[in-house]
mmCIF file of N, CA and C in Angstrom:
data_model
loop_
_atom_site.group_PDB
_atom_site.id
_atom_site.type_symbol
_atom_site.label_atom_id
_atom_site.label_comp_id
_atom_site.label_asym_id
_atom_site.label_seq_id
_atom_site.Cartn_x
_atom_site.Cartn_y
_atom_site.Cartn_z
ATOM 1 N N MET X 1 -40.940 -32.023 13.891
ATOM 2 C CA MET X 1 -39.737 -31.271 13.615
ATOM 3 C C MET X 1 -38.682 -32.255 13.097
ATOM 4 N N ASN X 2 -37.947 -31.849 12.078
ATOM 5 C CA ASN X 2 -36.939 -32.744 11.507
ATOM 6 C C ASN X 2 -35.621 -32.637 12.269
ATOM 7 N N ILE X 3 -34.723 -33.552 11.974
ATOM 8 C CA ILE X 3 -33.485 -33.668 12.740
ATOM 9 C C ILE X 3 -32.574 -32.450 12.594
ATOM 10 N N SER X 4 -32.574 -31.822 11.432
ATOM 11 C CA SER X 4 -31.704 -30.654 11.268
ATOM 12 C C SER X 4 -32.204 -29.482 12.121
ATOM 13 N N ASP X 5 -33.521 -29.339 12.238
ATOM 14 C CA ASP X 5 -34.077 -28.295 13.106
ATOM 15 C C ASP X 5 -33.753 -28.580 14.574
ATOM 16 N N VAL X 6 -33.851 -29.853 14.950
ATOM 17 C CA VAL X 6 -33.551 -30.249 16.323
ATOM 18 C C VAL X 6 -32.068 -30.005 16.612
ATOM 19 N N ALA X 7 -31.229 -30.313 15.649
ATOM 20 C CA ALA X 7 -29.792 -30.092 15.819
ATOM 21 C C ALA X 7 -29.508 -28.612 16.062
ATOM 22 N N LYS X 8 -30.145 -27.744 15.311
ATOM 23 C CA LYS X 8 -29.956 -26.302 15.494
ATOM 24 C C LYS X 8 -30.436 -25.853 16.870
ATOM 25 N N GLN X 9 -31.586 -26.377 17.302
ATOM 26 C CA GLN X 9 -32.153 -25.977 18.593
ATOM 27 C C GLN X 9 -31.348 -26.467 19.778
ATOM 28 N N THR X 10 -30.753 -27.631 19.655
ATOM 29 C CA THR X 10 -30.065 -28.240 20.792
ATOM 30 C C THR X 10 -28.561 -28.034 20.784
ATOM 31 N N GLY X 11 -27.998 -27.664 19.640
ATOM 32 C CA GLY X 11 -26.551 -27.528 19.546
ATOM 33 C C GLY X 11 -25.836 -28.860 19.383
ATOM 34 N N LEU X 12 -26.588 -29.902 19.084
ATOM 35 C CA LEU X 12 -26.017 -31.234 18.859
ATOM 36 C C LEU X 12 -26.005 -31.526 17.365
ATOM 37 N N THR X 13 -25.137 -32.416 16.941
ATOM 38 C CA THR X 13 -25.132 -32.802 15.539
ATOM 39 C C THR X 13 -26.209 -33.855 15.298
ATOM 40 N N ALA X 14 -26.620 -33.979 14.050
ATOM 41 C CA ALA X 14 -27.604 -35.007 13.687
ATOM 42 C C ALA X 14 -27.067 -36.397 14.036
ATOM 43 N N LYS X 15 -25.772 -36.586 13.819
ATOM 44 C CA LYS X 15 -25.147 -37.875 14.130
ATOM 45 C C LYS X 15 -25.263 -38.188 15.626
ATOM 46 N N THR X 16 -25.031 -37.195 16.472
ATOM 47 C CA THR X 16 -25.126 -37.381 17.918
ATOM 48 C C THR X 16 -26.564 -37.684 18.321
ATOM 49 N N ILE X 17 -27.497 -36.986 17.731
ATOM 50 C CA ILE X 17 -28.909 -37.211 18.039
ATOM 51 C C ILE X 17 -29.300 -38.642 17.675
ATOM 52 N N ARG X 18 -28.895 -39.088 16.502
ATOM 53 C CA ARG X 18 -29.183 -40.473 16.087
ATOM 54 C C ARG X 18 -28.510 -41.478 17.015
ATOM 55 N N PHE X 19 -27.296 -41.176 17.452
ATOM 56 C CA PHE X 19 -26.578 -42.049 18.390
ATOM 57 C C PHE X 19 -27.383 -42.205 19.687
ATOM 58 N N TYR X 20 -27.851 -41.087 20.248
ATOM 59 C CA TYR X 20 -28.642 -41.145 21.480
ATOM 60 C C TYR X 20 -29.926 -41.942 21.270
ATOM 61 N N GLU X 21 -30.499 -41.802 20.101
ATOM 62 C CA GLU X 21 -31.711 -42.573 19.787
ATOM 63 C C GLU X 21 -31.381 -44.062 19.658
ATOM 64 N N ASP X 22 -30.340 -44.387 18.909
ATOM 65 C CA ASP X 22 -29.954 -45.787 18.705
ATOM 66 C C ASP X 22 -29.613 -46.487 20.010
ATOM 67 N N LYS X 23 -29.015 -45.752 20.948
ATOM 68 C CA LYS X 23 -28.646 -46.319 22.248
ATOM 69 C C LYS X 23 -29.832 -46.373 23.210
ATOM 70 N N GLY X 24 -30.984 -45.849 22.777
ATOM 71 C CA GLY X 24 -32.170 -45.875 23.628
ATOM 72 C C GLY X 24 -32.103 -44.893 24.780
ATOM 73 N N ILE X 25 -31.282 -43.873 24.637
ATOM 74 C CA ILE X 25 -31.142 -42.882 25.706
ATOM 75 C C ILE X 25 -32.307 -41.903 25.689
ATOM 76 N N ILE X 26 -32.675 -41.454 24.504
ATOM 77 C CA ILE X 26 -33.840 -40.560 24.396
ATOM 78 C C ILE X 26 -35.054 -41.378 23.962
ATOM 79 N N THR X 27 -36.206 -40.821 24.208
ATOM 80 C CA THR X 27 -37.444 -41.426 23.734
ATOM 81 C C THR X 27 -37.418 -41.431 22.210
ATOM 82 N N ALA X 28 -37.758 -42.547 21.618
ATOM 83 C CA ALA X 28 -37.734 -42.644 20.160
ATOM 84 C C ALA X 28 -38.726 -41.656 19.559
ATOM 85 N N PRO X 29 -38.290 -40.882 18.564
ATOM 86 C CA PRO X 29 -39.219 -39.958 17.913
ATOM 87 C C PRO X 29 -40.228 -40.735 17.068
ATOM 88 N N SER X 30 -41.345 -40.111 16.837
ATOM 89 C CA SER X 30 -42.331 -40.760 15.963
ATOM 90 C C SER X 30 -41.809 -40.715 14.525
ATOM 91 N N ARG X 31 -42.452 -41.474 13.681
ATOM 92 C CA ARG X 31 -42.062 -41.508 12.269
ATOM 93 C C ARG X 31 -43.204 -40.971 11.420
ATOM 94 N N ALA X 32 -42.854 -40.126 10.489
ATOM 95 C CA ALA X 32 -43.842 -39.605 9.549
ATOM 96 C C ALA X 32 -44.160 -40.705 8.537
ATOM 97 N N SER X 33 -45.174 -40.490 7.719
ATOM 98 C CA SER X 33 -45.569 -41.491 6.731
ATOM 99 C C SER X 33 -44.447 -41.802 5.737
ATOM 100 N N ASN X 34 -43.550 -40.849 5.542
ATOM 101 C CA ASN X 34 -42.419 -41.071 4.632
ATOM 102 C C ASN X 34 -41.252 -41.784 5.333
ATOM 103 N N GLY X 35 -41.407 -42.105 6.621
ATOM 104 C CA GLY X 35 -40.375 -42.823 7.375
ATOM 105 C C GLY X 35 -39.383 -41.923 8.084
ATOM 106 N N TYR X 36 -39.456 -40.622 7.843
ATOM 107 C CA TYR X 36 -38.543 -39.696 8.498
ATOM 108 C C TYR X 36 -38.909 -39.527 9.967
ATOM 109 N N ARG X 37 -37.890 -39.306 10.774
ATOM 110 C CA ARG X 37 -38.131 -39.048 12.195
ATOM 111 C C ARG X 37 -38.841 -37.702 12.354
ATOM 112 N N SER X 38 -39.761 -37.672 13.306
ATOM 113 C CA SER X 38 -40.455 -36.426 13.628
ATOM 114 C C SER X 38 -40.295 -36.197 15.130
ATOM 115 N N TYR X 39 -39.461 -35.227 15.472
ATOM 116 C CA TYR X 39 -39.114 -34.974 16.865
ATOM 117 C C TYR X 39 -40.128 -34.054 17.526
ATOM 118 N N SER X 40 -40.415 -34.350 18.779
ATOM 119 C CA SER X 40 -41.365 -33.565 19.570
ATOM 120 C C SER X 40 -40.599 -32.645 20.528
ATOM 121 N N GLN X 41 -41.331 -31.797 21.201
ATOM 122 C CA GLN X 41 -40.720 -30.930 22.211
ATOM 123 C C GLN X 41 -40.115 -31.776 23.328
ATOM 124 N N ASN X 42 -40.737 -32.902 23.635
ATOM 125 C CA ASN X 42 -40.187 -33.802 24.654
ATOM 126 C C ASN X 42 -38.806 -34.305 24.240
ATOM 127 N N ASN X 43 -38.646 -34.673 22.980
ATOM 128 C CA ASN X 43 -37.335 -35.108 22.484
ATOM 129 C C ASN X 43 -36.305 -33.994 22.633
ATOM 130 N N ILE X 44 -36.711 -32.778 22.288
ATOM 131 C CA ILE X 44 -35.808 -31.627 22.402
ATOM 132 C C ILE X 44 -35.411 -31.410 23.858
ATOM 133 N N ASN X 45 -36.380 -31.496 24.769
ATOM 134 C CA ASN X 45 -36.086 -31.322 26.193
ATOM 135 C C ASN X 45 -35.095 -32.381 26.682
ATOM 136 N N GLU X 46 -35.291 -33.628 26.247
ATOM 137 C CA GLU X 46 -34.375 -34.703 26.643
ATOM 138 C C GLU X 46 -32.971 -34.440 26.104
ATOM 139 N N LEU X 47 -32.892 -34.035 24.851
ATOM 140 C CA LEU X 47 -31.583 -33.761 24.242
ATOM 141 C C LEU X 47 -30.888 -32.584 24.912
ATOM 142 N N GLN X 48 -31.645 -31.568 25.286
ATOM 143 C CA GLN X 48 -31.047 -30.426 25.976
ATOM 144 C C GLN X 48 -30.536 -30.840 27.355
ATOM 145 N N LEU X 49 -31.281 -31.687 28.048
ATOM 146 C CA LEU X 49 -30.832 -32.174 29.346
ATOM 147 C C LEU X 49 -29.518 -32.943 29.186
ATOM 148 N N ILE X 50 -29.446 -33.800 28.180
ATOM 149 C CA ILE X 50 -28.219 -34.565 27.938
ATOM 150 C C ILE X 50 -27.062 -33.621 27.621
ATOM 151 N N ARG X 51 -27.285 -32.704 26.718
ATOM 152 C CA ARG X 51 -26.203 -31.786 26.314
ATOM 153 C C ARG X 51 -25.690 -30.994 27.512
ATOM 154 N N ARG X 52 -26.583 -30.424 28.288
ATOM 155 C CA ARG X 52 -26.168 -29.627 29.444
ATOM 156 C C ARG X 52 -25.501 -30.493 30.505
ATOM 157 N N SER X 53 -26.000 -31.703 30.678
ATOM 158 C CA SER X 53 -25.406 -32.627 31.646
ATOM 159 C C SER X 53 -23.988 -32.997 31.232
ATOM 160 N N ARG X 54 -23.796 -33.223 29.942
ATOM 161 C CA ARG X 54 -22.460 -33.546 29.444
ATOM 162 C C ARG X 54 -21.511 -32.360 29.645
ATOM 163 N N LEU X 55 -22.022 -31.150 29.460
ATOM 164 C CA LEU X 55 -21.195 -29.954 29.619
ATOM 165 C C LEU X 55 -20.691 -29.776 31.043
ATOM 166 N N VAL X 56 -21.427 -30.276 32.036
ATOM 167 C CA VAL X 56 -20.981 -30.155 33.427
ATOM 168 C C VAL X 56 -20.296 -31.419 33.922
ATOM 169 N N GLY X 57 -20.022 -32.356 33.001
ATOM 170 C CA GLY X 57 -19.178 -33.483 33.350
ATOM 171 C C GLY X 57 -19.821 -34.830 33.536
ATOM 172 N N PHE X 58 -21.126 -34.934 33.369
ATOM 173 C CA PHE X 58 -21.767 -36.232 33.539
ATOM 174 C C PHE X 58 -21.441 -37.147 32.363
ATOM 175 N N THR X 59 -21.239 -38.426 32.669
ATOM 176 C CA THR X 59 -21.013 -39.422 31.627
ATOM 177 C C THR X 59 -22.341 -39.719 30.942
ATOM 178 N N LEU X 60 -22.278 -40.445 29.849
ATOM 179 C CA LEU X 60 -23.495 -40.803 29.133
ATOM 180 C C LEU X 60 -24.408 -41.674 30.000
ATOM 181 N N ASP X 61 -23.829 -42.614 30.738
ATOM 182 C CA ASP X 61 -24.641 -43.441 31.639
ATOM 183 C C ASP X 61 -25.288 -42.597 32.733
ATOM 184 N N GLU X 62 -24.542 -41.617 33.235
ATOM 185 C CA GLU X 62 -25.110 -40.724 34.252
ATOM 186 C C GLU X 62 -26.216 -39.861 33.645
ATOM 187 N N CYS X 63 -26.051 -39.460 32.395
ATOM 188 C CA CYS X 63 -27.103 -38.699 31.702
ATOM 189 C C CYS X 63 -28.364 -39.541 31.581
ATOM 190 N N ARG X 64 -28.183 -40.818 31.307
ATOM 191 C CA ARG X 64 -29.325 -41.730 31.221
ATOM 192 C C ARG X 64 -30.072 -41.758 32.562
ATOM 193 N N GLU X 65 -29.315 -41.802 33.664
ATOM 194 C CA GLU X 65 -29.932 -41.782 34.994
ATOM 195 C C GLU X 65 -30.669 -40.466 35.229
ATOM 196 N N LEU X 66 -30.055 -39.357 34.832
ATOM 197 C CA LEU X 66 -30.709 -38.061 35.001
ATOM 198 C C LEU X 66 -31.991 -37.981 34.173
ATOM 199 N N LEU X 67 -31.951 -38.545 32.976
ATOM 200 C CA LEU X 67 -33.162 -38.581 32.148
ATOM 201 C C LEU X 67 -34.237 -39.421 32.825
ATOM 202 N N ASP X 68 -33.823 -40.550 33.418
ATOM 203 C CA ASP X 68 -34.787 -41.378 34.148
ATOM 204 C C ASP X 68 -35.412 -40.587 35.288
ATOM 205 N N PHE X 69 -34.588 -39.823 36.002
ATOM 206 C CA PHE X 69 -35.122 -38.961 37.061
ATOM 207 C C PHE X 69 -36.118 -37.961 36.483
ATOM 208 N N SER X 70 -35.762 -37.349 35.334
ATOM 209 C CA SER X 70 -36.627 -36.316 34.754
ATOM 210 C C SER X 70 -37.971 -36.874 34.316
ATOM 211 N N ARG X 71 -38.000 -38.152 33.970
ATOM 212 C CA ARG X 71 -39.238 -38.789 33.510
ATOM 213 C C ARG X 71 -40.102 -39.299 34.658
ATOM 214 N N ASP X 72 -39.546 -39.368 35.846
ATOM 215 C CA ASP X 72 -40.229 -39.953 36.999
ATOM 216 C C ASP X 72 -40.899 -38.871 37.839
ATOM 217 N N PRO X 73 -42.226 -38.789 37.799
ATOM 218 C CA PRO X 73 -42.904 -37.766 38.601
ATOM 219 C C PRO X 73 -42.787 -38.037 40.108
ATOM 220 N N GLN X 74 -42.373 -39.233 40.482
ATOM 221 C CA GLN X 74 -42.210 -39.587 41.893
ATOM 222 C C GLN X 74 -40.757 -39.429 42.367
ATOM 223 N N ARG X 75 -39.907 -38.860 41.526
ATOM 224 C CA ARG X 75 -38.499 -38.719 41.889
ATOM 225 C C ARG X 75 -38.357 -37.883 43.155
ATOM 226 N N ARG X 76 -37.235 -38.094 43.805
ATOM 227 C CA ARG X 76 -36.909 -37.301 44.981
ATOM 228 C C ARG X 76 -35.746 -36.381 44.615
ATOM 229 N N SER X 77 -35.918 -35.106 44.890
ATOM 230 C CA SER X 77 -34.834 -34.168 44.568
ATOM 231 C C SER X 77 -33.573 -34.529 45.338
ATOM 232 N N ALA X 78 -33.731 -35.175 46.499
ATOM 233 C CA ALA X 78 -32.564 -35.601 47.280
ATOM 234 C C ALA X 78 -31.710 -36.588 46.489
ATOM 235 N N ASP X 79 -32.344 -37.448 45.698
ATOM 236 C CA ASP X 79 -31.601 -38.417 44.888
ATOM 237 C C ASP X 79 -30.830 -37.718 43.766
ATOM 238 N N VAL X 80 -31.463 -36.724 43.153
ATOM 239 C CA VAL X 80 -30.811 -35.963 42.082
ATOM 240 C C VAL X 80 -29.654 -35.158 42.668
ATOM 241 N N LYS X 81 -29.891 -34.541 43.820
ATOM 242 C CA LYS X 81 -28.839 -33.758 44.462
ATOM 243 C C LYS X 81 -27.656 -34.647 44.832
ATOM 244 N N ALA X 82 -27.920 -35.838 45.334
ATOM 245 C CA ALA X 82 -26.836 -36.764 45.693
ATOM 246 C C ALA X 82 -26.000 -37.106 44.468
ATOM 247 N N LYS X 83 -26.658 -37.306 43.329
ATOM 248 C CA LYS X 83 -25.946 -37.607 42.081
ATOM 249 C C LYS X 83 -25.071 -36.415 41.688
ATOM 250 N N ALA X 84 -25.592 -35.197 41.818
ATOM 251 C CA ALA X 84 -24.826 -33.996 41.468
ATOM 252 C C ALA X 84 -23.666 -33.791 42.437
ATOM 253 N N GLU X 85 -23.886 -34.043 43.715
ATOM 254 C CA GLU X 85 -22.815 -33.898 44.703
ATOM 255 C C GLU X 85 -21.705 -34.926 44.462
ATOM 256 N N GLN X 86 -22.081 -36.121 44.072
ATOM 257 C CA GLN X 86 -21.095 -37.147 43.732
ATOM 258 C C GLN X 86 -20.239 -36.676 42.557
ATOM 259 N N LYS X 87 -20.878 -36.074 41.565
ATOM 260 C CA LYS X 87 -20.145 -35.564 40.400
ATOM 261 C C LYS X 87 -19.222 -34.422 40.821
ATOM 262 N N LEU X 88 -19.668 -33.558 41.715
ATOM 263 C CA LEU X 88 -18.818 -32.472 42.204
ATOM 264 C C LEU X 88 -17.562 -33.024 42.884
ATOM 265 N N THR X 89 -17.723 -34.071 43.668
ATOM 266 C CA THR X 89 -16.580 -34.704 44.328
ATOM 267 C C THR X 89 -15.611 -35.253 43.288
ATOM 268 N N GLU X 90 -16.135 -35.907 42.260
ATOM 269 C CA GLU X 90 -15.280 -36.435 41.191
ATOM 270 C C GLU X 90 -14.537 -35.306 40.474
ATOM 271 N N ILE X 91 -15.208 -34.198 40.248
ATOM 272 C CA ILE X 91 -14.584 -33.052 39.580
ATOM 273 C C ILE X 91 -13.490 -32.466 40.463
ATOM 274 N N ASP X 92 -13.773 -32.331 41.768
ATOM 275 C CA ASP X 92 -12.755 -31.828 42.695
ATOM 276 C C ASP X 92 -11.530 -32.735 42.702
ATOM 277 N N ASP X 93 -11.746 -34.050 42.698
ATOM 278 C CA ASP X 93 -10.630 -35.004 42.664
ATOM 279 C C ASP X 93 -9.823 -34.844 41.380
ATOM 280 N N LYS X 94 -10.514 -34.663 40.277
ATOM 281 C CA LYS X 94 -9.836 -34.497 38.987
ATOM 282 C C LYS X 94 -9.043 -33.193 38.961
ATOM 283 N N ILE X 95 -9.615 -32.131 39.521
ATOM 284 C CA ILE X 95 -8.902 -30.848 39.582
ATOM 285 C C ILE X 95 -7.624 -30.998 40.406
ATOM 286 N N ALA X 96 -7.711 -31.677 41.545
ATOM 287 C CA ALA X 96 -6.533 -31.893 42.389
ATOM 288 C C ALA X 96 -5.477 -32.685 41.626
ATOM 289 N N GLU X 97 -5.910 -33.691 40.886
ATOM 290 C CA GLU X 97 -4.991 -34.499 40.079
ATOM 291 C C GLU X 97 -4.337 -33.641 38.994
ATOM 292 N N LEU X 98 -5.112 -32.786 38.348
ATOM 293 C CA LEU X 98 -4.568 -31.912 37.304
ATOM 294 C C LEU X 98 -3.585 -30.900 37.882
ATOM 295 N N ILE X 99 -3.875 -30.380 39.063
ATOM 296 C CA ILE X 99 -2.961 -29.433 39.706
ATOM 297 C C ILE X 99 -1.636 -30.123 40.027
ATOM 298 N N GLU X 100 -1.713 -31.359 40.517
ATOM 299 C CA GLU X 100 -0.497 -32.119 40.803
ATOM 300 C C GLU X 100 0.307 -32.376 39.523
ATOM 301 N N MET X 101 -0.390 -32.715 38.452
ATOM 302 C CA MET X 101 0.276 -32.943 37.174
ATOM 303 C C MET X 101 0.978 -31.666 36.702
ATOM 304 N N LYS X 102 0.286 -30.553 36.814
ATOM 305 C CA LYS X 102 0.838 -29.269 36.377
ATOM 306 C C LYS X 102 2.058 -28.901 37.206
ATOM 307 N N THR X 103 1.974 -29.091 38.511
ATOM 308 C CA THR X 103 3.089 -28.770 39.393
ATOM 309 C C THR X 103 4.320 -29.596 39.043
ATOM 310 N N THR X 104 4.112 -30.880 38.813
ATOM 311 C CA THR X 104 5.218 -31.763 38.444
ATOM 312 C C THR X 104 5.830 -31.341 37.123
ATOM 313 N N LEU X 105 5.000 -31.073 36.132
ATOM 314 C CA LEU X 105 5.511 -30.692 34.817
ATOM 315 C C LEU X 105 6.210 -29.334 34.856
ATOM 316 N N GLU X 106 5.695 -28.408 35.648
ATOM 317 C CA GLU X 106 6.358 -27.100 35.786
ATOM 318 C C GLU X 106 7.750 -27.269 36.403
ATOM 319 N N ALA X 107 7.840 -28.111 37.432
ATOM 320 C CA ALA X 107 9.140 -28.328 38.085
ATOM 321 C C ALA X 107 10.132 -28.958 37.107
ATOM 322 N N LEU X 108 9.680 -29.948 36.348
ATOM 323 C CA LEU X 108 10.566 -30.586 35.368
ATOM 324 C C LEU X 108 10.995 -29.596 34.294
ATOM 325 N N THR X 109 10.087 -28.774 33.847
ATOM 326 C CA THR X 109 10.380 -27.791 32.794
ATOM 327 C C THR X 109 11.392 -26.753 33.276
ATOM 328 N N LYS X 110 11.266 -26.336 34.528
ATOM 329 C CA LYS X 110 12.205 -25.352 35.083
ATOM 330 C C LYS X 110 13.612 -25.931 35.196
ATOM 331 N N GLN X 111 13.720 -27.242 35.398
ATOM 332 C CA GLN X 111 15.030 -27.887 35.535
ATOM 333 C C GLN X 111 15.732 -28.068 34.187
ATOM 334 N N CYS X 112 14.975 -28.019 33.129
ATOM 335 C CA CYS X 112 15.547 -28.295 31.806
ATOM 336 C C CYS X 112 16.135 -27.014 31.213
ATOM 337 N N PRO X 113 17.412 -27.077 30.801
ATOM 338 C CA PRO X 113 18.020 -25.881 30.213
ATOM 339 C C PRO X 113 17.496 -25.569 28.812
ATOM 340 N N GLY X 114 16.924 -26.563 28.141
ATOM 341 C CA GLY X 114 16.393 -26.335 26.801
ATOM 342 C C GLY X 114 17.449 -25.953 25.798
ATOM 343 N N ASN X 115 18.633 -26.547 25.927
ATOM 344 C CA ASN X 115 19.732 -26.210 25.018
ATOM 345 C C ASN X 115 20.037 -27.383 24.086
ATOM 346 N N ASP X 116 21.217 -27.406 23.508
ATOM 347 C CA ASP X 116 21.595 -28.450 22.559
ATOM 348 C C ASP X 116 22.119 -29.714 23.230
ATOM 349 N N SER X 117 22.222 -29.703 24.540
ATOM 350 C CA SER X 117 22.732 -30.860 25.282
ATOM 351 C C SER X 117 21.748 -32.027 25.197
ATOM 352 N N ALA X 118 22.316 -33.235 25.207
ATOM 353 C CA ALA X 118 21.466 -34.435 25.191
ATOM 354 C C ALA X 118 20.843 -34.687 26.560
ATOM 355 N N ARG X 119 21.456 -34.177 27.599
ATOM 356 C CA ARG X 119 20.924 -34.356 28.951
ATOM 357 C C ARG X 119 19.631 -33.547 29.080
ATOM 358 N N CYS X 120 18.585 -34.267 29.492
ATOM 359 C CA CYS X 120 17.277 -33.595 29.604
ATOM 360 C C CYS X 120 16.624 -33.975 30.935
ATOM 361 N N PRO X 121 16.539 -33.051 31.859
ATOM 362 C CA PRO X 121 15.899 -33.331 33.137
ATOM 363 C C PRO X 121 14.421 -33.738 33.020
ATOM 364 N N ILE X 122 13.787 -33.337 31.963
ATOM 365 C CA ILE X 122 12.380 -33.727 31.776
ATOM 366 C C ILE X 122 12.311 -35.226 31.525
ATOM 367 N N ILE X 123 13.093 -35.734 30.580
ATOM 368 C CA ILE X 123 13.127 -37.163 30.280
ATOM 369 C C ILE X 123 13.583 -37.931 31.518
ATOM 370 N N GLU X 124 14.642 -37.449 32.164
ATOM 371 C CA GLU X 124 15.154 -38.113 33.366
ATOM 372 C C GLU X 124 14.086 -38.179 34.461
ATOM 373 N N GLY X 125 13.390 -37.086 34.651
ATOM 374 C CA GLY X 125 12.346 -37.049 35.679
ATOM 375 C C GLY X 125 11.184 -37.961 35.352
ATOM 376 N N LEU X 126 10.830 -38.041 34.092
ATOM 377 C CA LEU X 126 9.715 -38.907 33.693
ATOM 378 C C LEU X 126 10.096 -40.388 33.739
ATOM 379 N N CYS X 127 11.402 -40.669 33.644
ATOM 380 C CA CYS X 127 11.862 -42.059 33.686
ATOM 381 C C CYS X 127 12.025 -42.577 35.121
ATOM 382 N N GLN X 128 12.018 -41.693 36.090
ATOM 383 C CA GLN X 128 12.213 -42.100 37.488
ATOM 384 C C GLN X 128 11.045 -42.961 37.956
ATOM 385 N N HIS X 129 11.381 -43.956 38.748
ATOM 386 C CA HIS X 129 10.359 -44.808 39.349
ATOM 387 C C HIS X 129 9.897 -44.187 40.657
ATOM 388 N N THR X 130 8.618 -44.233 40.894
ATOM 389 C CA THR X 130 8.075 -43.740 42.164
ATOM 390 C C THR X 130 7.639 -44.918 43.003
ATOM 391 N N LYS X 131 7.719 -44.743 44.296
ATOM 392 C CA LYS X 131 7.341 -45.837 45.206
ATOM 393 C C LYS X 131 5.874 -45.786 45.492
#
């Protein structure tokens, strides 16, 4: 299968697919006699795992680890679950951080009259030093 077909099947761009190949993240596709890459179902499965993993927040290095797990018939589901639970904790922390950011920005925005005055509580609030 050629790269454009793989791109359509996986929802990834050809450039992204080549990037994953160049970085050694996916198994290198075979080469046809004309030198073109020929992707297998295994390549597609690896790319789909990466794409879906990225969609739920895993970094590229974490995707590499997940791919290693997927290739290991001796893997322990407990190890994969621990990796997913760690990611959930990171996501929860990020959500809490985003909520705090939103709360702060909402409070600053409510204080600002938004008129022609040079005095701006948003700028003043952002310039304040925190301990």
